[in-house]
XYZ file of C-alpha atoms in Angstrom:
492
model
C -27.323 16.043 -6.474
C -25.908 15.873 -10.024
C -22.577 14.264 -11.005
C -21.533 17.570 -11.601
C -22.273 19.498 -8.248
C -20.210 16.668 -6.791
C -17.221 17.814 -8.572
C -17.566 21.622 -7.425
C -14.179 21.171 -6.043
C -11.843 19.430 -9.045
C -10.477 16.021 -7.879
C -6.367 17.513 -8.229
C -7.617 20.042 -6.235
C -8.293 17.654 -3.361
C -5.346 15.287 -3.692
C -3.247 18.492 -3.659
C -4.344 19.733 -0.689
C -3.973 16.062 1.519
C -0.725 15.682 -0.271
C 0.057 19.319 0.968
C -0.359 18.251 4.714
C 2.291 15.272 4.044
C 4.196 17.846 2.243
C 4.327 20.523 5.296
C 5.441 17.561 7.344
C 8.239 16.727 5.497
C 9.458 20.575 4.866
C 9.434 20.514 8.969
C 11.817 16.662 7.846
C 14.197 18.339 6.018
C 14.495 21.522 8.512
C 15.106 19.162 11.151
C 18.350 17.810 9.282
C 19.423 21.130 8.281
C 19.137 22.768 11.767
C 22.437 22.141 13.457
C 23.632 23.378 10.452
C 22.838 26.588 12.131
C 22.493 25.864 15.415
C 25.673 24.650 15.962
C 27.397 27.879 14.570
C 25.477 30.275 16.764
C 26.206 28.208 19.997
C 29.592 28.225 18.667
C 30.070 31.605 19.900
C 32.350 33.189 22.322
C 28.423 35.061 23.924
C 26.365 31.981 23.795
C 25.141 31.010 26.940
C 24.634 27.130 25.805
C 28.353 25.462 25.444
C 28.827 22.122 23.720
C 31.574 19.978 23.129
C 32.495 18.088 19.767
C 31.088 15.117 21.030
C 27.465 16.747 21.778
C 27.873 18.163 18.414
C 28.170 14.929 16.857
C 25.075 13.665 18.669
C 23.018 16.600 17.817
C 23.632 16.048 14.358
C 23.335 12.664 14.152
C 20.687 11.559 17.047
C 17.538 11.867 14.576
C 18.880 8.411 13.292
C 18.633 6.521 16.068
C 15.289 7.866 17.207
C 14.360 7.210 13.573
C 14.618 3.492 14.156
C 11.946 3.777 17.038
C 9.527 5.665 15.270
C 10.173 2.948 11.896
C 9.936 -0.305 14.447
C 6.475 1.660 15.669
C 5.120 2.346 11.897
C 4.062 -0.633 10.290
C 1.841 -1.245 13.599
C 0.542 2.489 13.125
C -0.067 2.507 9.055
C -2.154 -1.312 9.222
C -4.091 -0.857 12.727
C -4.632 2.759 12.981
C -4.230 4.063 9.402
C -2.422 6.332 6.900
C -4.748 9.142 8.064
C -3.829 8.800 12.074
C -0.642 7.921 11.762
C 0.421 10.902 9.954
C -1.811 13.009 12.666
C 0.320 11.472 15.566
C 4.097 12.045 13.711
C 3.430 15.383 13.974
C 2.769 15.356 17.875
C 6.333 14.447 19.496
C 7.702 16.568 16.590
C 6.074 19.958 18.021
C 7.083 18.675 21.645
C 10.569 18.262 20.236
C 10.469 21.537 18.752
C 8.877 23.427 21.848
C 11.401 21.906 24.046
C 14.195 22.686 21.202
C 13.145 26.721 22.008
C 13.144 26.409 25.509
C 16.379 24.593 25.915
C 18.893 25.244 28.964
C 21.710 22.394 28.332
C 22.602 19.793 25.678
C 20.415 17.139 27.648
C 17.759 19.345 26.441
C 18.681 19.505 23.221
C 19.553 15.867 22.607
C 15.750 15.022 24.114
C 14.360 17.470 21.896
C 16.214 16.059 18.706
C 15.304 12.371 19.994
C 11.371 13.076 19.803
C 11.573 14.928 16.590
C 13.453 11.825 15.395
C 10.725 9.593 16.279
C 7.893 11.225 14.475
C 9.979 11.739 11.506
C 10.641 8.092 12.254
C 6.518 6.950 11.415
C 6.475 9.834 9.073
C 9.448 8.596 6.551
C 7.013 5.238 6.266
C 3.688 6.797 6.289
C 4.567 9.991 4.032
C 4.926 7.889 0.578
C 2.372 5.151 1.023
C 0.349 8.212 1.905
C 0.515 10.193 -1.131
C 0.304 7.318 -3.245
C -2.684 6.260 -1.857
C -3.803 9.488 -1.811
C -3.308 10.175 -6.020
C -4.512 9.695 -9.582
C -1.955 7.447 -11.375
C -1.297 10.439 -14.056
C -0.471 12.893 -10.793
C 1.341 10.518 -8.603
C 5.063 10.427 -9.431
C 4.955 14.360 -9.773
C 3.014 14.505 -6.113
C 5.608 11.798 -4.828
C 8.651 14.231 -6.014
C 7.150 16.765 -3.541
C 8.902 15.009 -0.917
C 12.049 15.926 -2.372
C 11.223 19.600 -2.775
C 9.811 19.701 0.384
C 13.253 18.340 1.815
C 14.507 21.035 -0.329
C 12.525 23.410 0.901
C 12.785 22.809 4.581
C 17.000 22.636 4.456
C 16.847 26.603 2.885
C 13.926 27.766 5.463
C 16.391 26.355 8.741
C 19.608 27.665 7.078
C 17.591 30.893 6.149
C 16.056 31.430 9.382
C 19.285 30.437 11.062
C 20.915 32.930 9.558
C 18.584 35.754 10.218
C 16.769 34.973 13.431
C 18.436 33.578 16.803
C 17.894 29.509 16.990
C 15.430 30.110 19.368
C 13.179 32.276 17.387
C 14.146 29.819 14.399
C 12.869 27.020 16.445
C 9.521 28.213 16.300
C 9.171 29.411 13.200
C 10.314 25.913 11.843
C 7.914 24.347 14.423
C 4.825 25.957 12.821
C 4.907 24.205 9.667
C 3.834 20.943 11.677
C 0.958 22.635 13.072
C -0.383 23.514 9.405
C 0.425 19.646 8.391
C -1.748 18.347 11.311
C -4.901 20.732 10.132
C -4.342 19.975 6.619
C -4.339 16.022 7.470
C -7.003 16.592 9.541
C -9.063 17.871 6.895
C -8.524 14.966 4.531
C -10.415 11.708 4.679
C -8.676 8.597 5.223
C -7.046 6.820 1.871
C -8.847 4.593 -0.105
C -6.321 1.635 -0.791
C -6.409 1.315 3.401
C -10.420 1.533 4.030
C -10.660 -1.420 1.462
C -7.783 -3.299 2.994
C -10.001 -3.364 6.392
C -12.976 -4.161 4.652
C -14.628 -0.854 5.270
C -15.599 -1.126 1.339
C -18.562 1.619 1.209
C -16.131 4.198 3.168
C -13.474 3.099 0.819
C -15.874 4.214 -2.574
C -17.061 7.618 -0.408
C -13.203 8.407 -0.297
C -11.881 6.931 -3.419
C -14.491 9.255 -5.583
C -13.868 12.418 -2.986
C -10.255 12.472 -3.896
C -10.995 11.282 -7.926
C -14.475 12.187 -8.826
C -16.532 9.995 -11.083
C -15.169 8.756 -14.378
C -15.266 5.074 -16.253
C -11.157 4.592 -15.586
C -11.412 5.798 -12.014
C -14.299 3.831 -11.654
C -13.059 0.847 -13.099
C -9.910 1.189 -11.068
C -11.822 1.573 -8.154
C -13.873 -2.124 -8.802
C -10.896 -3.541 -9.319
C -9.467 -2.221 -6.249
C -12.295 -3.289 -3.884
C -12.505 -7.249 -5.546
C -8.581 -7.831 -5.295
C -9.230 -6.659 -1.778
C -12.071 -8.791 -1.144
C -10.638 -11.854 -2.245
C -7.418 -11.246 -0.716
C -9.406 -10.788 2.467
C -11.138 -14.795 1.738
C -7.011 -15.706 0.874
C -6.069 -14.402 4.669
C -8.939 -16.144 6.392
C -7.817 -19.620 4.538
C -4.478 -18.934 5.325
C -4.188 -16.740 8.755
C -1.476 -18.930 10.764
C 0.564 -19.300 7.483
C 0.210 -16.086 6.208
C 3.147 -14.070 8.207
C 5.308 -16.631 7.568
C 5.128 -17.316 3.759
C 5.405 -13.210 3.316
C 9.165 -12.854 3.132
C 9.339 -15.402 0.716
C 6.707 -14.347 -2.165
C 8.487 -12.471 -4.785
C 5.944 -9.270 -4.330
C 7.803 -8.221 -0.637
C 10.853 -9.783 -1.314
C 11.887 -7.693 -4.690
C 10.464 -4.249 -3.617
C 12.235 -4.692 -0.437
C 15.609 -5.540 -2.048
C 14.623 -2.515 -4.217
C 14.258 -0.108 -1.526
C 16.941 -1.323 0.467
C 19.584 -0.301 -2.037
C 17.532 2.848 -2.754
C 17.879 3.880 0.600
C 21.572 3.225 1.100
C 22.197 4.970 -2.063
C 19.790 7.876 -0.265
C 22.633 8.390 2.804
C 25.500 7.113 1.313
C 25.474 10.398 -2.063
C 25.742 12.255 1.796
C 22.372 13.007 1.386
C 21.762 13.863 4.941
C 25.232 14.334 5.916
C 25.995 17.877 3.476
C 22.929 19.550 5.025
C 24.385 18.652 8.995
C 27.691 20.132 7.900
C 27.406 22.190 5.045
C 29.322 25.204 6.601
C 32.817 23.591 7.399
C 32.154 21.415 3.989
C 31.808 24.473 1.793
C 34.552 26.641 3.952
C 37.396 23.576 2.778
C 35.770 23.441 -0.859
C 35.869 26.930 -1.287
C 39.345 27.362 0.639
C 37.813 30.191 2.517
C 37.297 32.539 -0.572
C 33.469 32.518 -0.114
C 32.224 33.141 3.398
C 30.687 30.595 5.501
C 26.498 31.617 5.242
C 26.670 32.738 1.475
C 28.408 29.592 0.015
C 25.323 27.456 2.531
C 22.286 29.234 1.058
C 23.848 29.140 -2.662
C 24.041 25.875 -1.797
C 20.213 25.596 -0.763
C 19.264 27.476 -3.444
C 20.781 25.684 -5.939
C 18.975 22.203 -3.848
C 15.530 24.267 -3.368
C 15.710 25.592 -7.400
C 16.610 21.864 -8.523
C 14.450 19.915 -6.116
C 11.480 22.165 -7.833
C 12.796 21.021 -11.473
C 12.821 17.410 -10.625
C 8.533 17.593 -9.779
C 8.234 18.136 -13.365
C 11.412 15.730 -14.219
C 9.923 13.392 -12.401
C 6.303 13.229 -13.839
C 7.190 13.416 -17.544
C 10.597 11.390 -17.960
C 11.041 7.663 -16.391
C 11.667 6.854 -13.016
C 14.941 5.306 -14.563
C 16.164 7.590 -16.776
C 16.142 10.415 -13.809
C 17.921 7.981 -11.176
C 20.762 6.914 -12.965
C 21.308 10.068 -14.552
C 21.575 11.605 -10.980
C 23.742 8.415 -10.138
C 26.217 9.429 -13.220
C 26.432 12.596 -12.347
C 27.034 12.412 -8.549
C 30.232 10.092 -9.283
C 31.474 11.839 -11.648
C 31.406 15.902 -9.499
C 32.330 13.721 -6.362
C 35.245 12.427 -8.064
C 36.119 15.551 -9.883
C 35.982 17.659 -6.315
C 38.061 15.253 -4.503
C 40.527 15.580 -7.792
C 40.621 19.532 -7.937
C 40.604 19.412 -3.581
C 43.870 17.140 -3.815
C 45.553 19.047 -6.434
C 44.851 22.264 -4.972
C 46.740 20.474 -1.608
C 49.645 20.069 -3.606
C 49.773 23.613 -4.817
C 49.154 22.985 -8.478
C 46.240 25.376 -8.232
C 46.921 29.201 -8.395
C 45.692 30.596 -5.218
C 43.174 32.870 -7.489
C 41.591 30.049 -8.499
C 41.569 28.126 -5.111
C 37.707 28.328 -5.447
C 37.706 26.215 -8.510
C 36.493 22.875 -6.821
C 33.360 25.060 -6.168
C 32.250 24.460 -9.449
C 31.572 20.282 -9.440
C 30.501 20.590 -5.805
C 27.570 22.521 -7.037
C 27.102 19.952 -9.833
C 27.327 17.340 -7.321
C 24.685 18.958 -5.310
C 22.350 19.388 -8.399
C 22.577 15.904 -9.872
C 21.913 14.441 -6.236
C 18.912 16.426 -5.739
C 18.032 15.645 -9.226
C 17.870 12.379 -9.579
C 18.618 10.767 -6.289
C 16.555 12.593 -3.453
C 13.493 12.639 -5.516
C 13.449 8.888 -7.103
C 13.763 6.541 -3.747
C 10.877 8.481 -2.516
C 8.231 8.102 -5.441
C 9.834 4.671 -5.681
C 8.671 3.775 -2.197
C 5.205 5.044 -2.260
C 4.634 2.611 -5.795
C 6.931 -0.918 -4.999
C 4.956 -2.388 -2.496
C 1.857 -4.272 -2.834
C -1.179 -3.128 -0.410
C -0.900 -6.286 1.548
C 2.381 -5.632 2.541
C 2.816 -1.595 2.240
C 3.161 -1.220 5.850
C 5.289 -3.992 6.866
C 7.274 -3.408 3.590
C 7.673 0.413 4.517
C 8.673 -0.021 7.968
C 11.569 -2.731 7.381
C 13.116 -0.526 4.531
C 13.001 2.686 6.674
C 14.750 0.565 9.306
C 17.535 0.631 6.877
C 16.972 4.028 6.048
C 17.295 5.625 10.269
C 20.701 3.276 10.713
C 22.197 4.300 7.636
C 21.205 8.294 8.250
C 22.658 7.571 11.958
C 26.010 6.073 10.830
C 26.958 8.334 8.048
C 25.930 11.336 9.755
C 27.822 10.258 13.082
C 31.018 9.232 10.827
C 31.072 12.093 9.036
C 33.550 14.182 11.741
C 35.449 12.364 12.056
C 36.096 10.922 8.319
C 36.505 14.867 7.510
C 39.413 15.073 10.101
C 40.750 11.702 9.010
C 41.071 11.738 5.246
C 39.529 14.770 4.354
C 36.845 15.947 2.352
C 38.283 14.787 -0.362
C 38.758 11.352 0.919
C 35.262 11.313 2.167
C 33.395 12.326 -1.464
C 35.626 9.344 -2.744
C 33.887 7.224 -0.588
C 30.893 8.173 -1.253
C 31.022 8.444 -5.068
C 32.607 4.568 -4.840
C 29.563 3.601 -2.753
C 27.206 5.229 -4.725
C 28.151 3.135 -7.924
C 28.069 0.263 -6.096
C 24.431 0.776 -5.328
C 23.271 2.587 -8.901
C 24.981 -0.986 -10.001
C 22.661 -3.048 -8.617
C 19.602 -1.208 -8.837
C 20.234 -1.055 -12.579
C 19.863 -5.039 -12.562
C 16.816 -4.489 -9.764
C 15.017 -1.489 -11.074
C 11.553 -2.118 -13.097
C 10.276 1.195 -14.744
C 6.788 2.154 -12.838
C 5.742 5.583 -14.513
C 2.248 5.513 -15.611
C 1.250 2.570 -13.812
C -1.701 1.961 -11.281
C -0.694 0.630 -7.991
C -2.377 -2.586 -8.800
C -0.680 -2.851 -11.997
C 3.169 -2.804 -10.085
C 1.793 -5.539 -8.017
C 1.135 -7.332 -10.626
C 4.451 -7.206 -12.096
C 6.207 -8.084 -8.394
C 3.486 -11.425 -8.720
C 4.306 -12.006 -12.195
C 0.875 -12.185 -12.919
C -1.208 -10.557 -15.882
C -2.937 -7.328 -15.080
C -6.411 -7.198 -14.637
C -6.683 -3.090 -15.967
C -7.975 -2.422 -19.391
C -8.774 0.314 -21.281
C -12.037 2.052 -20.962
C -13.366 3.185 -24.197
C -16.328 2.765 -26.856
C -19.076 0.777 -25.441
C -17.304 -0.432 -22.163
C -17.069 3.424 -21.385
C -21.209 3.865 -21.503
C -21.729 0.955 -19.276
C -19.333 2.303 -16.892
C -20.769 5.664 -17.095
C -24.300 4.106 -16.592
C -22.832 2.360 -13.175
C -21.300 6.076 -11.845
C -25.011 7.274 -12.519
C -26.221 4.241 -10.728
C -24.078 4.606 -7.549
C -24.923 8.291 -7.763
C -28.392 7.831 -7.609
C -28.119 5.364 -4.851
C -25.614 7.401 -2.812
C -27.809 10.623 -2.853
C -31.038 8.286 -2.064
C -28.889 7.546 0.800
């Protein structure tokens, strides 16, 4: 078989469609948070036959976080043990049973079950979905793949509110539930990733799947060799080491800094009311807009305008740095929060004509824009690149601890901070926490566009990196060793 019958199917085209399975997974993510968005409206009214009271409403809402933390304390088991591949198969098992059960509800017990087990597979999802697609692309592919998380958020918040407007919640339910039953055949299809056969020593699987997903080149090659020898002699470093290993982790600078990192990433994540302007985005926009836009059409311009941006950061996010995007997002969240909760108060004190009530409008919109700009998309291609292989699982599943209690306690606060100091109060608090965090992840923050995997490691070690470049007569001897394996692979 030649080199080129290998590469029938181009390499992008193969890393596209396991990223796509991840991707389905996490539209079926962001339709989850969106949902009582919807769902709370139509039970709402005076005909529905399921009644709730504020306080189920607040639990609806805000339950995924707490079943989050399960499905995170279960994840780093899942990723190291059973793999990026199976892991992401399971997640989407208790998501469909939370879904069916979601359609064939009777009560709010029902409903709060049905929330809980979607919860937990987004729970081992939110830590396997960006090790995942790292693992699973080409360094020149990966921060645009990892921004697909974002538009799949995106993309998943305007399908619920879309469907929730047009279809009963039941029929919505299922509709939304289908997406995970694409992501489990799509994941299914894919082989395991490379980076986690050669972490468990399965090194000739590990070249099989490393050259299905990149095909046969000197720099994937060499990146490839370089994988499988740091792996084998971190392997020799474990079996010297075994009863000290666990304990030395927290303090080598490799875990410790990403995991600083991506704590303050993931604050910043809830705390720009991430999570919390999809939950509520009706009675939100209905105070911003004073009632002169109704209720659905100011949600879906507001999904629009998420879905239309979240598609502009993919390309943002591949061609300018990780940095430059993040604190641009970080600038301009303060400043629309600010500027809403300005225009909200004076508009309280009558100083704006009732004609122009709508005004605040305007920097809620840029709010919503610069968030899913800069800040959805970043923490999410940040967390697939930080952490070193070694530690990717354990590393994934302590910061998305932080992640479910954060997305439980803002979301759950978020009632009752509306009724206590208003939504103008409220996007004061956020845009002062938000700073705080941008502050500090300035100081934290290395710049990781264009880089291998192994490369960031490096720089978390503070070692020199191993990867050159492969040209002139380096590039023929690699090129003879592809042939080589080639050979010996089809002999096989």
């Amino acid at each position: 078989m030649t080199e080129h019958a290998r590469q029938r199917v181009p390499p992008f085209m193969k890393q596209l469609m396991a990223v796509s399975g991840v991707m389905l997974y996490m539209v079926g993510t962001g339709a989850n948070i969106a949902y009582p968005g919807v769902l709370l409206q139509q039970l709402r009214q005076p005909d529905s036959v399921l009644k709730l009271n504020e306080e189920h409403e607040s639990w609806i809402a805000s339950i995924l976080g707490l079943a989050l933390i399960v499905g995170i304390l279960v994840a780093p088991f899942s990723l190291q043990k059973l793999g990026r591949r199976l892991t992401n198969q399971l997640s989407t098992l208790p998501t469909m049973g939370g879904w069916a059960l979601m359609v064939a509800a009777r009560g709010p017990t029902a409903l709060l079950i049905s929330r809980t087990l979607q919860g937990f597979g987004m729970g081992l999802q939110a830590a396997a979905a960006p090790v995942s697609i790292a693992e699973y692309s080409a360094p020149k592919h990966r921060g645009a793949f990892l921004a697909t998380i974002a538009f799949s958020f995106a993309l998943g918040m305007l399908v619920a509110h879309t469907l929730g407007t047009l279809l009963f919640w039941r029929s919505a339910g299922i509709a939304i539930g289908s997406f995970y039953v694409m992501s489990l055949i799509l994941i299914t299809l894919s082989p395991e990733t490379p980076p986690y056969l050669a972490s468990v020593g399965k090194f000739d699987e590990c070249r099989k799947a490393f050259r299905w997903f990149r095909g046969y080149n000197p720099a994937s090659e060499k990146e490839l060799e370089i994988l499988l020898n740091s792996q084998k002699q971190q392997k020799n470093e474990i079996k010297v080491t075994r009863y000290r290993h666990y304990r030395t982790v927290i303090l080598k600078p490799e875990f410790y800094k990403p995991t600083l990192i991506m704590m303050f990433m993931f604050v910043l994540f809830q705390v720009s009311g991430m999570t919390v302007v999809p939950s509520y985005t009706v009675p939100m926009m209905k105070e911003v807009t004073g009632g002169a836009i109704e209720d659905y059409t100011s949600m879906l311009m507001v999904d629009i305008l998420r879905f239309a941006t979240a598609v502009l950061s993919c390309f943002v996010v591949n061609r300018l740095n990780r940095r430059t995007v993040l604190f641009s997002g970080v600038i301009m969240t303060i400043v629309s929060l600010l500027l809403t909760a300005l225009l909200l108060y004076l508009r309280d004190l009558d100083y704006i004509p009732e004609e122009y009530k709508w005004i605040p409008v305007i920097p809620t919109l840029a709010y919503i824009f610069g968030k899913t700009l800069g800040i959805l998309p970043i923490p999410w291609t940040i967390a697939g690149e930080v952490f070193p292989l070694a530690y990717r699982s354990l590393g994934s599943g302590v910061t998305g601890l932080i992640l479910s209690l954060m997305f439980f306690v803002v979301v759950k606060t978020a009632p009752t901070s509306f009724r206590e100091i208003g939504i103008n109060g409220t996007f004061c608090v956020y845009a002062f926490c938000t700073g705080v965090c941008g502050s500090f992840l300035y100081f934290l923050l290395p710049e990781t566009k264009g880089k291998t995997l192994y490369e960031i490691e490096c720089h978390f070690k503070g070692i020199e990196c191993e990867m050159t470049k492969v040209d002139g007569t380096e590039s023929d001897k690699m090129l003879e060793l592809v042939k080589v394996e080639v050979d010996k692979d089809d002999g096989e």
